[in-house]
């Protein structure tokens, strides 16, 4: 069986139940929950992990703060706002008609090639089944949504179906985050895992015992759509260091370039990535190795 992973955005008007829904989904499968205030770029909010798949929930800028941003959102092409995710969950509540706020978001969703799933939440407030069928027909007629899933986040109804739908639409992919990880800095972990993956790829497993990555700095440059990242690759021997750096630094350059491109894609911002290679014997035995990567056990 191949492992699946991907990035998913949950969008919708305030108060439709996005946060409740995300908490339900991640629930006991909690790996990561970030409570960071929204920034101007994509941020990771939560990570769902099971034996088959890993779902990384992203915050999509512009959609979560629709008050004064609606105009801005209209200008910004939807393909741009959603290009970094594999699917989009659009959440509405039990309102029987489509209001102005939802219409504007739907107009944007129409323009993206990313698959969009509609969640009709708060179905516990819909007493008449026929009303729900009527709503499903109304949304289905728009030809925007790949699937429509009615839920009650409050009661925890049909959350498993939603997870199934998301999982079914994921592609084969790596586990970006280790199991049982608890951290309020998921982006750091994502960046370090990506760099580690590139090192393994570029060195064809020539470096025994692998490497450890430390993100020394990860900081947004004020007023710029740019993040400065400096990372250290730890290996156990000088000879390993030589392999990682390569002739005239070629290998390290390749590692840095491909890691940077992927980080830029995932975080939706430009990245200035500096990487150093250091030798640290027995880094696996360092007492703080575990906590330093945010691993629980
Ligand atoms: P968000 O602004 O979209 O993140 O919405 P929240 O998750 O904060 O929920 C807004 C309010 O709606 C809260 O009071 C929730 O308890 C409530 N809520 C969320 N989901 C449901 C649901 O399925 N049914 C009902 N009746 N209330 C819900
Ligand atoms: Mg919320
Ligand atoms: K973006």
PDB file of C-alpha atoms and ligand atoms in Angstrom:
ATOM      1  CA  UNK A   1       0.000   0.000   0.000  1.00  0.00           C
ATOM      2  CA  UNK A   2       1.316   3.420  -0.917  1.00  0.00           C
ATOM      3  CA  UNK A   3       1.259   6.238   1.577  1.00  0.00           C
ATOM      4  CA  UNK A   4      -0.733   9.333   0.658  1.00  0.00           C
ATOM      5  CA  UNK A   5      -0.309  12.929   1.729  1.00  0.00           C
ATOM      6  CA  UNK A   6      -1.330  16.398   0.741  1.00  0.00           C
ATOM      7  CA  UNK A   7      -2.334  19.914   1.630  1.00  0.00           C
ATOM      8  CA  UNK A   8      -5.900  21.030   2.181  1.00  0.00           C
ATOM      9  CA  UNK A   9      -7.402  24.465   2.729  1.00  0.00           C
ATOM     10  CA  UNK A  10     -10.580  25.011   4.718  1.00  0.00           C
ATOM     11  CA  UNK A  11     -12.371  28.162   3.609  1.00  0.00           C
ATOM     12  CA  UNK A  12     -15.673  29.818   4.392  1.00  0.00           C
ATOM     13  CA  UNK A  13     -17.358  32.744   6.089  1.00  0.00           C
ATOM     14  CA  UNK A  14     -16.711  33.336   9.790  1.00  0.00           C
ATOM     15  CA  UNK A  15     -18.840  31.260  12.189  1.00  0.00           C
ATOM     16  CA  UNK A  16     -19.822  28.493   9.780  1.00  0.00           C
ATOM     17  CA  UNK A  17     -17.831  26.064  11.953  1.00  0.00           C
ATOM     18  CA  UNK A  18     -14.422  25.730  10.284  1.00  0.00           C
ATOM     19  CA  UNK A  19     -12.448  25.558  13.520  1.00  0.00           C
ATOM     20  CA  UNK A  20     -14.864  23.119  15.142  1.00  0.00           C
ATOM     21  CA  UNK A  21     -14.714  20.947  12.054  1.00  0.00           C
ATOM     22  CA  UNK A  22     -10.928  20.935  11.980  1.00  0.00           C
ATOM     23  CA  UNK A  23     -10.746  20.040  15.662  1.00  0.00           C
ATOM     24  CA  UNK A  24     -13.152  17.165  15.037  1.00  0.00           C
ATOM     25  CA  UNK A  25     -11.094  15.842  12.144  1.00  0.00           C
ATOM     26  CA  UNK A  26      -7.747  16.070  13.809  1.00  0.00           C
ATOM     27  CA  UNK A  27      -9.190  15.122  17.190  1.00  0.00           C
ATOM     28  CA  UNK A  28      -7.349  12.189  18.729  1.00  0.00           C
ATOM     29  CA  UNK A  29      -5.225  11.949  15.618  1.00  0.00           C
ATOM     30  CA  UNK A  30      -3.727  15.241  16.669  1.00  0.00           C
ATOM     31  CA  UNK A  31      -0.199  15.680  15.543  1.00  0.00           C
ATOM     32  CA  UNK A  32       0.026  19.409  15.298  1.00  0.00           C
ATOM     33  CA  UNK A  33      -2.188  22.338  16.064  1.00  0.00           C
ATOM     34  CA  UNK A  34      -0.883  25.778  15.466  1.00  0.00           C
ATOM     35  CA  UNK A  35      -2.582  28.737  17.031  1.00  0.00           C
ATOM     36  CA  UNK A  36      -0.507  31.347  15.320  1.00  0.00           C
ATOM     37  CA  UNK A  37      -2.324  34.437  14.173  1.00  0.00           C
ATOM     38  CA  UNK A  38      -2.794  34.489  10.461  1.00  0.00           C
ATOM     39  CA  UNK A  39      -0.013  36.049   8.461  1.00  0.00           C
ATOM     40  CA  UNK A  40       0.060  37.192   4.875  1.00  0.00           C
ATOM     41  CA  UNK A  41       0.979  33.796   3.581  1.00  0.00           C
ATOM     42  CA  UNK A  42      -0.096  30.191   3.921  1.00  0.00           C
ATOM     43  CA  UNK A  43       0.405  28.683   7.336  1.00  0.00           C
ATOM     44  CA  UNK A  44      -0.058  25.188   8.627  1.00  0.00           C
ATOM     45  CA  UNK A  45      -2.918  24.938  11.110  1.00  0.00           C
ATOM     46  CA  UNK A  46      -3.168  21.262  11.867  1.00  0.00           C
ATOM     47  CA  UNK A  47      -1.935  17.877  10.746  1.00  0.00           C
ATOM     48  CA  UNK A  48      -3.958  14.665  10.609  1.00  0.00           C
ATOM     49  CA  UNK A  49      -1.939  11.447  10.491  1.00  0.00           C
ATOM     50  CA  UNK A  50      -3.002   7.804  10.270  1.00  0.00           C
ATOM     51  CA  UNK A  51      -1.568   4.582   8.839  1.00  0.00           C
ATOM     52  CA  UNK A  52      -2.694   5.434   5.315  1.00  0.00           C
ATOM     53  CA  UNK A  53      -2.391   9.163   4.937  1.00  0.00           C
ATOM     54  CA  UNK A  54      -1.280  12.502   6.250  1.00  0.00           C
ATOM     55  CA  UNK A  55      -3.415  15.602   5.709  1.00  0.00           C
ATOM     56  CA  UNK A  56      -1.867  19.007   6.301  1.00  0.00           C
ATOM     57  CA  UNK A  57      -4.507  21.688   6.826  1.00  0.00           C
ATOM     58  CA  UNK A  58      -3.444  25.082   5.550  1.00  0.00           C
ATOM     59  CA  UNK A  59      -4.787  28.507   6.275  1.00  0.00           C
ATOM     60  CA  UNK A  60      -5.483  30.404   3.084  1.00  0.00           C
ATOM     61  CA  UNK A  61      -4.821  34.122   3.367  1.00  0.00           C
ATOM     62  CA  UNK A  62      -7.543  36.473   2.206  1.00  0.00           C
ATOM     63  CA  UNK A  63     -10.355  34.014   2.632  1.00  0.00           C
ATOM     64  CA  UNK A  64     -10.322  33.771   6.400  1.00  0.00           C
ATOM     65  CA  UNK A  65     -10.615  37.489   6.947  1.00  0.00           C
ATOM     66  CA  UNK A  66     -13.277  38.423   4.480  1.00  0.00           C
ATOM     67  CA  UNK A  67     -14.426  41.658   6.177  1.00  0.00           C
ATOM     68  CA  UNK A  68     -12.367  44.195   4.322  1.00  0.00           C
ATOM     69  CA  UNK A  69     -10.541  41.733   2.201  1.00  0.00           C
ATOM     70  CA  UNK A  70     -13.331  40.698  -0.107  1.00  0.00           C
ATOM     71  CA  UNK A  71     -12.432  43.322  -2.654  1.00  0.00           C
ATOM     72  CA  UNK A  72      -8.810  42.341  -2.436  1.00  0.00           C
ATOM     73  CA  UNK A  73      -9.710  38.712  -2.778  1.00  0.00           C
ATOM     74  CA  UNK A  74     -11.621  39.405  -5.976  1.00  0.00           C
ATOM     75  CA  UNK A  75      -8.577  41.026  -7.495  1.00  0.00           C
ATOM     76  CA  UNK A  76      -6.228  38.301  -6.472  1.00  0.00           C
ATOM     77  CA  UNK A  77      -6.625  35.424  -8.855  1.00  0.00           C
ATOM     78  CA  UNK A  78      -8.032  32.331  -7.246  1.00  0.00           C
ATOM     79  CA  UNK A  79      -5.461  30.166  -8.920  1.00  0.00           C
ATOM     80  CA  UNK A  80      -2.852  32.102  -6.974  1.00  0.00           C
ATOM     81  CA  UNK A  81      -4.606  31.832  -3.618  1.00  0.00           C
ATOM     82  CA  UNK A  82      -5.153  28.108  -3.956  1.00  0.00           C
ATOM     83  CA  UNK A  83      -2.233  26.907  -6.009  1.00  0.00           C
ATOM     84  CA  UNK A  84      -0.374  25.434  -3.056  1.00  0.00           C
ATOM     85  CA  UNK A  85      -3.049  23.009  -1.957  1.00  0.00           C
ATOM     86  CA  UNK A  86      -4.306  19.677  -3.280  1.00  0.00           C
ATOM     87  CA  UNK A  87      -7.917  20.294  -2.394  1.00  0.00           C
ATOM     88  CA  UNK A  88     -10.168  22.920  -0.900  1.00  0.00           C
ATOM     89  CA  UNK A  89     -12.935  22.369   1.638  1.00  0.00           C
ATOM     90  CA  UNK A  90     -15.539  25.099   1.363  1.00  0.00           C
ATOM     91  CA  UNK A  91     -17.763  25.240   4.447  1.00  0.00           C
ATOM     92  CA  UNK A  92     -21.252  26.731   4.572  1.00  0.00           C
ATOM     93  CA  UNK A  93     -23.830  26.533   7.357  1.00  0.00           C
ATOM     94  CA  UNK A  94     -27.527  25.721   7.390  1.00  0.00           C
ATOM     95  CA  UNK A  95     -28.543  28.977   5.671  1.00  0.00           C
ATOM     96  CA  UNK A  96     -31.082  27.980   3.058  1.00  0.00           C
ATOM     97  CA  UNK A  97     -29.982  30.592   0.523  1.00  0.00           C
ATOM     98  CA  UNK A  98     -26.566  31.607  -0.778  1.00  0.00           C
ATOM     99  CA  UNK A  99     -25.623  34.983   0.651  1.00  0.00           C
ATOM    100  CA  UNK A 100     -23.323  37.634  -0.772  1.00  0.00           C
ATOM    101  CA  UNK A 101     -20.269  36.495   1.200  1.00  0.00           C
ATOM    102  CA  UNK A 102     -20.585  32.925   0.007  1.00  0.00           C
ATOM    103  CA  UNK A 103     -21.270  34.031  -3.585  1.00  0.00           C
ATOM    104  CA  UNK A 104     -18.013  35.956  -3.676  1.00  0.00           C
ATOM    105  CA  UNK A 105     -16.030  32.987  -2.417  1.00  0.00           C
ATOM    106  CA  UNK A 106     -17.794  30.680  -4.886  1.00  0.00           C
ATOM    107  CA  UNK A 107     -16.897  33.028  -7.766  1.00  0.00           C
ATOM    108  CA  UNK A 108     -13.270  32.591  -6.754  1.00  0.00           C
ATOM    109  CA  UNK A 109     -13.565  28.858  -6.336  1.00  0.00           C
ATOM    110  CA  UNK A 110     -14.916  28.611  -9.879  1.00  0.00           C
ATOM    111  CA  UNK A 111     -11.634  29.926 -11.238  1.00  0.00           C
ATOM    112  CA  UNK A 112      -9.373  27.395  -9.591  1.00  0.00           C
ATOM    113  CA  UNK A 113      -8.452  24.058 -11.058  1.00  0.00           C
ATOM    114  CA  UNK A 114      -7.952  22.641  -7.545  1.00  0.00           C
ATOM    115  CA  UNK A 115     -10.806  20.268  -6.586  1.00  0.00           C
ATOM    116  CA  UNK A 116     -13.324  21.845  -4.220  1.00  0.00           C
ATOM    117  CA  UNK A 117     -15.501  19.902  -1.769  1.00  0.00           C
ATOM    118  CA  UNK A 118     -18.520  21.483  -0.154  1.00  0.00           C
ATOM    119  CA  UNK A 119     -19.314  20.866   3.493  1.00  0.00           C
ATOM    120  CA  UNK A 120     -22.832  21.792   4.559  1.00  0.00           C
ATOM    121  CA  UNK A 121     -22.304  22.111   8.310  1.00  0.00           C
ATOM    122  CA  UNK A 122     -24.750  22.528  11.212  1.00  0.00           C
ATOM    123  CA  UNK A 123     -27.161  19.950   9.816  1.00  0.00           C
ATOM    124  CA  UNK A 124     -28.319  19.383  13.401  1.00  0.00           C
ATOM    125  CA  UNK A 125     -30.203  22.637  12.897  1.00  0.00           C
ATOM    126  CA  UNK A 126     -32.053  21.338   9.856  1.00  0.00           C
ATOM    127  CA  UNK A 127     -35.168  19.522  11.059  1.00  0.00           C
ATOM    128  CA  UNK A 128     -36.676  18.778   7.694  1.00  0.00           C
ATOM    129  CA  UNK A 129     -34.687  16.320   5.548  1.00  0.00           C
ATOM    130  CA  UNK A 130     -36.286  17.756   2.413  1.00  0.00           C
ATOM    131  CA  UNK A 131     -34.681  21.115   3.257  1.00  0.00           C
ATOM    132  CA  UNK A 132     -31.254  19.487   3.250  1.00  0.00           C
ATOM    133  CA  UNK A 133     -31.901  17.754  -0.089  1.00  0.00           C
ATOM    134  CA  UNK A 134     -33.049  21.093  -1.476  1.00  0.00           C
ATOM    135  CA  UNK A 135     -29.803  22.725  -0.327  1.00  0.00           C
ATOM    136  CA  UNK A 136     -27.700  19.944  -1.816  1.00  0.00           C
ATOM    137  CA  UNK A 137     -29.502  20.383  -5.146  1.00  0.00           C
ATOM    138  CA  UNK A 138     -29.001  24.157  -5.026  1.00  0.00           C
ATOM    139  CA  UNK A 139     -25.241  23.814  -4.488  1.00  0.00           C
ATOM    140  CA  UNK A 140     -24.910  20.933  -6.919  1.00  0.00           C
ATOM    141  CA  UNK A 141     -26.474  23.034  -9.679  1.00  0.00           C
ATOM    142  CA  UNK A 142     -23.537  25.443  -9.440  1.00  0.00           C
ATOM    143  CA  UNK A 143     -21.214  22.798 -10.903  1.00  0.00           C
ATOM    144  CA  UNK A 144     -18.352  23.905  -8.660  1.00  0.00           C
ATOM    145  CA  UNK A 145     -18.119  21.097  -6.122  1.00  0.00           C
ATOM    146  CA  UNK A 146     -16.663  17.682  -6.716  1.00  0.00           C
ATOM    147  CA  UNK A 147     -18.571  16.258  -3.762  1.00  0.00           C
ATOM    148  CA  UNK A 148     -20.986  17.577  -1.148  1.00  0.00           C
ATOM    149  CA  UNK A 149     -20.727  16.363   2.451  1.00  0.00           C
ATOM    150  CA  UNK A 150     -23.331  17.311   5.092  1.00  0.00           C
ATOM    151  CA  UNK A 151     -21.904  17.422   8.632  1.00  0.00           C
ATOM    152  CA  UNK A 152     -22.554  18.525  12.157  1.00  0.00           C
ATOM    153  CA  UNK A 153     -19.224  19.522  13.619  1.00  0.00           C
ATOM    154  CA  UNK A 154     -20.931  20.187  16.941  1.00  0.00           C
ATOM    155  CA  UNK A 155     -22.354  16.658  17.169  1.00  0.00           C
ATOM    156  CA  UNK A 156     -19.446  15.046  15.346  1.00  0.00           C
ATOM    157  CA  UNK A 157     -21.743  13.672  12.636  1.00  0.00           C
ATOM    158  CA  UNK A 158     -20.351  12.478   9.324  1.00  0.00           C
ATOM    159  CA  UNK A 159     -16.808  13.670  10.067  1.00  0.00           C
ATOM    160  CA  UNK A 160     -15.472  10.234   9.098  1.00  0.00           C
ATOM    161  CA  UNK A 161     -17.054  10.609   5.648  1.00  0.00           C
ATOM    162  CA  UNK A 162     -15.346  13.939   5.209  1.00  0.00           C
ATOM    163  CA  UNK A 163     -11.976  12.438   6.092  1.00  0.00           C
ATOM    164  CA  UNK A 164     -12.620   9.592   3.654  1.00  0.00           C
ATOM    165  CA  UNK A 165     -13.390  12.039   0.859  1.00  0.00           C
ATOM    166  CA  UNK A 166     -10.234  14.024   1.538  1.00  0.00           C
ATOM    167  CA  UNK A 167      -8.101  10.879   1.719  1.00  0.00           C
ATOM    168  CA  UNK A 168      -9.574   9.476  -1.472  1.00  0.00           C
ATOM    169  CA  UNK A 169      -8.476  12.608  -3.288  1.00  0.00           C
ATOM    170  CA  UNK A 170      -4.899  12.700  -2.036  1.00  0.00           C
ATOM    171  CA  UNK A 171      -1.986  11.577  -4.162  1.00  0.00           C
ATOM    172  CA  UNK A 172       0.873   9.356  -3.173  1.00  0.00           C
ATOM    173  CA  UNK A 173       3.226  11.377  -1.002  1.00  0.00           C
ATOM    174  CA  UNK A 174       5.619  11.348   1.933  1.00  0.00           C
ATOM    175  CA  UNK A 175       4.824  11.660   5.605  1.00  0.00           C
ATOM    176  CA  UNK A 176       5.957  15.254   5.986  1.00  0.00           C
ATOM    177  CA  UNK A 177       5.684  15.057   9.765  1.00  0.00           C
ATOM    178  CA  UNK A 178       6.809  12.229  12.021  1.00  0.00           C
ATOM    179  CA  UNK A 179       4.195  10.377  14.071  1.00  0.00           C
ATOM    180  CA  UNK A 180       3.199  11.640  17.490  1.00  0.00           C
ATOM    181  CA  UNK A 181       4.848  14.961  16.978  1.00  0.00           C
ATOM    182  CA  UNK A 182       3.640  17.829  19.072  1.00  0.00           C
ATOM    183  CA  UNK A 183       4.859  21.273  18.185  1.00  0.00           C
ATOM    184  CA  UNK A 184       3.610  24.793  17.782  1.00  0.00           C
ATOM    185  CA  UNK A 185       6.116  25.315  15.000  1.00  0.00           C
ATOM    186  CA  UNK A 186       4.968  22.922  12.284  1.00  0.00           C
ATOM    187  CA  UNK A 187       6.605  24.939   9.530  1.00  0.00           C
ATOM    188  CA  UNK A 188      10.037  24.444  11.024  1.00  0.00           C
ATOM    189  CA  UNK A 189       9.491  20.712  11.099  1.00  0.00           C
ATOM    190  CA  UNK A 190       8.209  20.714   7.532  1.00  0.00           C
ATOM    191  CA  UNK A 191      11.284  22.614   6.367  1.00  0.00           C
ATOM    192  CA  UNK A 192      13.683  20.328   8.215  1.00  0.00           C
ATOM    193  CA  UNK A 193      11.983  17.174   6.909  1.00  0.00           C
ATOM    194  CA  UNK A 194      12.150  18.512   3.348  1.00  0.00           C
ATOM    195  CA  UNK A 195      15.861  19.255   3.654  1.00  0.00           C
ATOM    196  CA  UNK A 196      16.482  15.812   5.154  1.00  0.00           C
ATOM    197  CA  UNK A 197      14.604  14.197   2.283  1.00  0.00           C
ATOM    198  CA  UNK A 198      16.703  16.103  -0.269  1.00  0.00           C
ATOM    199  CA  UNK A 199      19.957  15.090   1.435  1.00  0.00           C
ATOM    200  CA  UNK A 200      18.948  11.419   1.298  1.00  0.00           C
ATOM    201  CA  UNK A 201      17.894  11.779  -2.324  1.00  0.00           C
ATOM    202  CA  UNK A 202      21.053  13.558  -3.465  1.00  0.00           C
ATOM    203  CA  UNK A 203      23.443  11.280  -1.594  1.00  0.00           C
ATOM    204  CA  UNK A 204      21.716   8.047  -2.705  1.00  0.00           C
ATOM    205  CA  UNK A 205      21.845   6.808   0.883  1.00  0.00           C
ATOM    206  CA  UNK A 206      25.646   6.973   0.835  1.00  0.00           C
ATOM    207  CA  UNK A 207      25.644   8.617   4.249  1.00  0.00           C
ATOM    208  CA  UNK A 208      25.206   5.883   6.843  1.00  0.00           C
ATOM    209  CA  UNK A 209      22.904   6.624   9.766  1.00  0.00           C
ATOM    210  CA  UNK A 210      21.462   9.553   7.888  1.00  0.00           C
ATOM    211  CA  UNK A 211      21.576  13.111   9.033  1.00  0.00           C
ATOM    212  CA  UNK A 212      19.841  15.420  11.447  1.00  0.00           C
ATOM    213  CA  UNK A 213      18.640  18.850  10.441  1.00  0.00           C
ATOM    214  CA  UNK A 214      18.495  21.831  12.715  1.00  0.00           C
ATOM    215  CA  UNK A 215      16.648  24.960  11.671  1.00  0.00           C
ATOM    216  CA  UNK A 216      18.693  27.680  13.341  1.00  0.00           C
ATOM    217  CA  UNK A 217      16.626  30.541  12.063  1.00  0.00           C
ATOM    218  CA  UNK A 218      13.347  30.965  10.265  1.00  0.00           C
ATOM    219  CA  UNK A 219      12.168  34.520  10.090  1.00  0.00           C
ATOM    220  CA  UNK A 220       9.978  36.609   7.846  1.00  0.00           C
ATOM    221  CA  UNK A 221      11.740  39.707   6.567  1.00  0.00           C
ATOM    222  CA  UNK A 222       9.715  42.728   7.663  1.00  0.00           C
ATOM    223  CA  UNK A 223       7.507  44.143   4.912  1.00  0.00           C
ATOM    224  CA  UNK A 224       8.776  41.619   2.394  1.00  0.00           C
ATOM    225  CA  UNK A 225       7.232  38.454   1.054  1.00  0.00           C
ATOM    226  CA  UNK A 226      10.408  36.612   1.962  1.00  0.00           C
ATOM    227  CA  UNK A 227      11.559  34.224   4.660  1.00  0.00           C
ATOM    228  CA  UNK A 228      15.187  33.852   5.692  1.00  0.00           C
ATOM    229  CA  UNK A 229      16.017  30.314   6.747  1.00  0.00           C
ATOM    230  CA  UNK A 230      19.336  29.002   7.967  1.00  0.00           C
ATOM    231  CA  UNK A 231      19.724  25.291   8.496  1.00  0.00           C
ATOM    232  CA  UNK A 232      22.491  22.963   9.656  1.00  0.00           C
ATOM    233  CA  UNK A 233      22.895  19.439   8.333  1.00  0.00           C
ATOM    234  CA  UNK A 234      24.522  17.284  11.027  1.00  0.00           C
ATOM    235  CA  UNK A 235      26.381  14.159   9.992  1.00  0.00           C
ATOM    236  CA  UNK A 236      28.667  11.825  11.942  1.00  0.00           C
ATOM    237  CA  UNK A 237      31.972  11.807   9.996  1.00  0.00           C
ATOM    238  CA  UNK A 238      34.117  14.151   7.972  1.00  0.00           C
ATOM    239  CA  UNK A 239      33.846  11.733   5.070  1.00  0.00           C
ATOM    240  CA  UNK A 240      30.060  12.054   5.218  1.00  0.00           C
ATOM    241  CA  UNK A 241      30.390  15.795   5.178  1.00  0.00           C
ATOM    242  CA  UNK A 242      32.436  15.494   1.990  1.00  0.00           C
ATOM    243  CA  UNK A 243      29.778  13.370   0.339  1.00  0.00           C
ATOM    244  CA  UNK A 244      27.026  15.834   1.223  1.00  0.00           C
ATOM    245  CA  UNK A 245      28.952  18.849  -0.007  1.00  0.00           C
ATOM    246  CA  UNK A 246      30.209  17.154  -3.161  1.00  0.00           C
ATOM    247  CA  UNK A 247      32.820  18.262  -5.673  1.00  0.00           C
ATOM    248  CA  UNK A 248      33.099  22.055  -5.614  1.00  0.00           C
ATOM    249  CA  UNK A 249      30.001  22.155  -3.420  1.00  0.00           C
ATOM    250  CA  UNK A 250      27.844  20.923  -6.259  1.00  0.00           C
ATOM    251  CA  UNK A 251      25.786  18.459  -4.275  1.00  0.00           C
ATOM    252  CA  UNK A 252      25.002  20.875  -1.477  1.00  0.00           C
ATOM    253  CA  UNK A 253      23.981  23.466  -4.062  1.00  0.00           C
ATOM    254  CA  UNK A 254      21.587  20.944  -5.591  1.00  0.00           C
ATOM    255  CA  UNK A 255      20.174  20.047  -2.184  1.00  0.00           C
ATOM    256  CA  UNK A 256      19.704  23.723  -1.333  1.00  0.00           C
ATOM    257  CA  UNK A 257      18.077  24.630  -4.633  1.00  0.00           C
ATOM    258  CA  UNK A 258      15.565  21.794  -4.696  1.00  0.00           C
ATOM    259  CA  UNK A 259      14.739  22.192  -0.998  1.00  0.00           C
ATOM    260  CA  UNK A 260      14.248  25.929  -1.446  1.00  0.00           C
ATOM    261  CA  UNK A 261      11.939  25.485  -4.419  1.00  0.00           C
ATOM    262  CA  UNK A 262       9.763  23.037  -2.547  1.00  0.00           C
ATOM    263  CA  UNK A 263       9.627  25.173   0.602  1.00  0.00           C
ATOM    264  CA  UNK A 264       8.652  28.210  -1.484  1.00  0.00           C
ATOM    265  CA  UNK A 265       5.893  26.227  -3.112  1.00  0.00           C
ATOM    266  CA  UNK A 266       4.531  24.883   0.151  1.00  0.00           C
ATOM    267  CA  UNK A 267       4.707  28.105   2.143  1.00  0.00           C
ATOM    268  CA  UNK A 268       3.674  30.310  -0.772  1.00  0.00           C
ATOM    269  CA  UNK A 269       6.478  32.801  -0.303  1.00  0.00           C
ATOM    270  CA  UNK A 270      10.023  33.485  -1.462  1.00  0.00           C
ATOM    271  CA  UNK A 271      12.730  31.862   0.601  1.00  0.00           C
ATOM    272  CA  UNK A 272      16.373  32.683   1.166  1.00  0.00           C
ATOM    273  CA  UNK A 273      17.868  29.380   2.314  1.00  0.00           C
ATOM    274  CA  UNK A 274      21.372  29.038   3.773  1.00  0.00           C
ATOM    275  CA  UNK A 275      22.653  25.580   4.613  1.00  0.00           C
ATOM    276  CA  UNK A 276      25.753  24.535   6.529  1.00  0.00           C
ATOM    277  CA  UNK A 277      27.119  21.052   7.067  1.00  0.00           C
ATOM    278  CA  UNK A 278      28.605  20.166  10.454  1.00  0.00           C
ATOM    279  CA  UNK A 279      30.086  17.026  11.923  1.00  0.00           C
ATOM    280  CA  UNK A 280      28.705  15.961  15.276  1.00  0.00           C
ATOM    281  CA  UNK A 281      29.557  12.432  16.317  1.00  0.00           C
ATOM    282  CA  UNK A 282      26.733  10.386  17.773  1.00  0.00           C
ATOM    283  CA  UNK A 283      24.151  13.088  17.282  1.00  0.00           C
ATOM    284  CA  UNK A 284      21.505  10.419  17.798  1.00  0.00           C
ATOM    285  CA  UNK A 285      22.616  10.028  21.389  1.00  0.00           C
ATOM    286  CA  UNK A 286      22.339  13.680  22.217  1.00  0.00           C
ATOM    287  CA  UNK A 287      19.957  13.933  25.159  1.00  0.00           C
ATOM    288  CA  UNK A 288      18.079  16.818  23.653  1.00  0.00           C
ATOM    289  CA  UNK A 289      17.843  15.353  20.156  1.00  0.00           C
ATOM    290  CA  UNK A 290      14.300  14.211  20.777  1.00  0.00           C
ATOM    291  CA  UNK A 291      12.902  17.385  22.276  1.00  0.00           C
ATOM    292  CA  UNK A 292      14.738  19.437  19.738  1.00  0.00           C
ATOM    293  CA  UNK A 293      12.736  17.810  16.998  1.00  0.00           C
ATOM    294  CA  UNK A 294       9.561  18.039  18.993  1.00  0.00           C
ATOM    295  CA  UNK A 295       9.099  14.308  19.259  1.00  0.00           C
ATOM    296  CA  UNK A 296       7.092  13.075  22.173  1.00  0.00           C
ATOM    297  CA  UNK A 297       8.795   9.723  22.520  1.00  0.00           C
TER     298      UNK A 297
HETATM  299  P1  LIG B   1     -15.414  29.421  12.278  1.00  0.00           P
HETATM  300  O1  LIG B   1     -15.467  30.900  12.503  1.00  0.00           O
HETATM  301  O2  LIG B   1     -15.872  29.093  10.891  1.00  0.00           O
HETATM  302  O3  LIG B   1     -14.095  28.811  12.606  1.00  0.00           O
HETATM  303  O4  LIG B   1     -16.537  28.771  13.233  1.00  0.00           O
HETATM  304  P2  LIG B   1     -16.369  28.065  14.653  1.00  0.00           P
HETATM  305  O5  LIG B   1     -15.829  26.706  14.515  1.00  0.00           O
HETATM  306  O6  LIG B   1     -15.657  28.986  15.574  1.00  0.00           O
HETATM  307  O7  LIG B   1     -17.892  27.929  15.098  1.00  0.00           O
HETATM  308  C1  LIG B   1     -18.747  29.063  15.241  1.00  0.00           C
HETATM  309  C2  LIG B   1     -19.929  28.700  16.148  1.00  0.00           C
HETATM  310  O8  LIG B   1     -20.744  27.711  15.515  1.00  0.00           O
HETATM  311  C3  LIG B   1     -19.519  28.100  17.468  1.00  0.00           C
HETATM  312  O9  LIG B   1     -20.368  28.579  18.461  1.00  0.00           O
HETATM  313  C4  LIG B   1     -19.713  26.604  17.279  1.00  0.00           C
HETATM  314  O10 LIG B   1     -19.982  25.914  18.467  1.00  0.00           O
HETATM  315  C5  LIG B   1     -20.903  26.578  16.351  1.00  0.00           C
HETATM  316  N1  LIG B   1     -20.948  25.372  15.515  1.00  0.00           N
HETATM  317  C6  LIG B   1     -19.922  24.819  14.816  1.00  0.00           C
HETATM  318  N2  LIG B   1     -20.325  23.708  14.175  1.00  0.00           N
HETATM  319  C7  LIG B   1     -21.643  23.546  14.483  1.00  0.00           C
HETATM  320  C8  LIG B   1     -22.635  22.559  14.121  1.00  0.00           C
HETATM  321  O11 LIG B   1     -22.407  21.596  13.397  1.00  0.00           O
HETATM  322  N3  LIG B   1     -23.896  22.757  14.630  1.00  0.00           N
HETATM  323  C9  LIG B   1     -24.212  23.805  15.441  1.00  0.00           C
HETATM  324  N4  LIG B   1     -25.464  23.892  15.878  1.00  0.00           N
HETATM  325  N5  LIG B   1     -23.294  24.734  15.802  1.00  0.00           N
HETATM  326  C10 LIG B   1     -22.045  24.606  15.331  1.00  0.00           C
HETATM  327 MG1  LIG B   2     -12.265  29.751  13.155  1.00  0.00          MG
HETATM  328  K1  LIG B   3      -0.133  31.542  -1.422  1.00  0.00           K
END
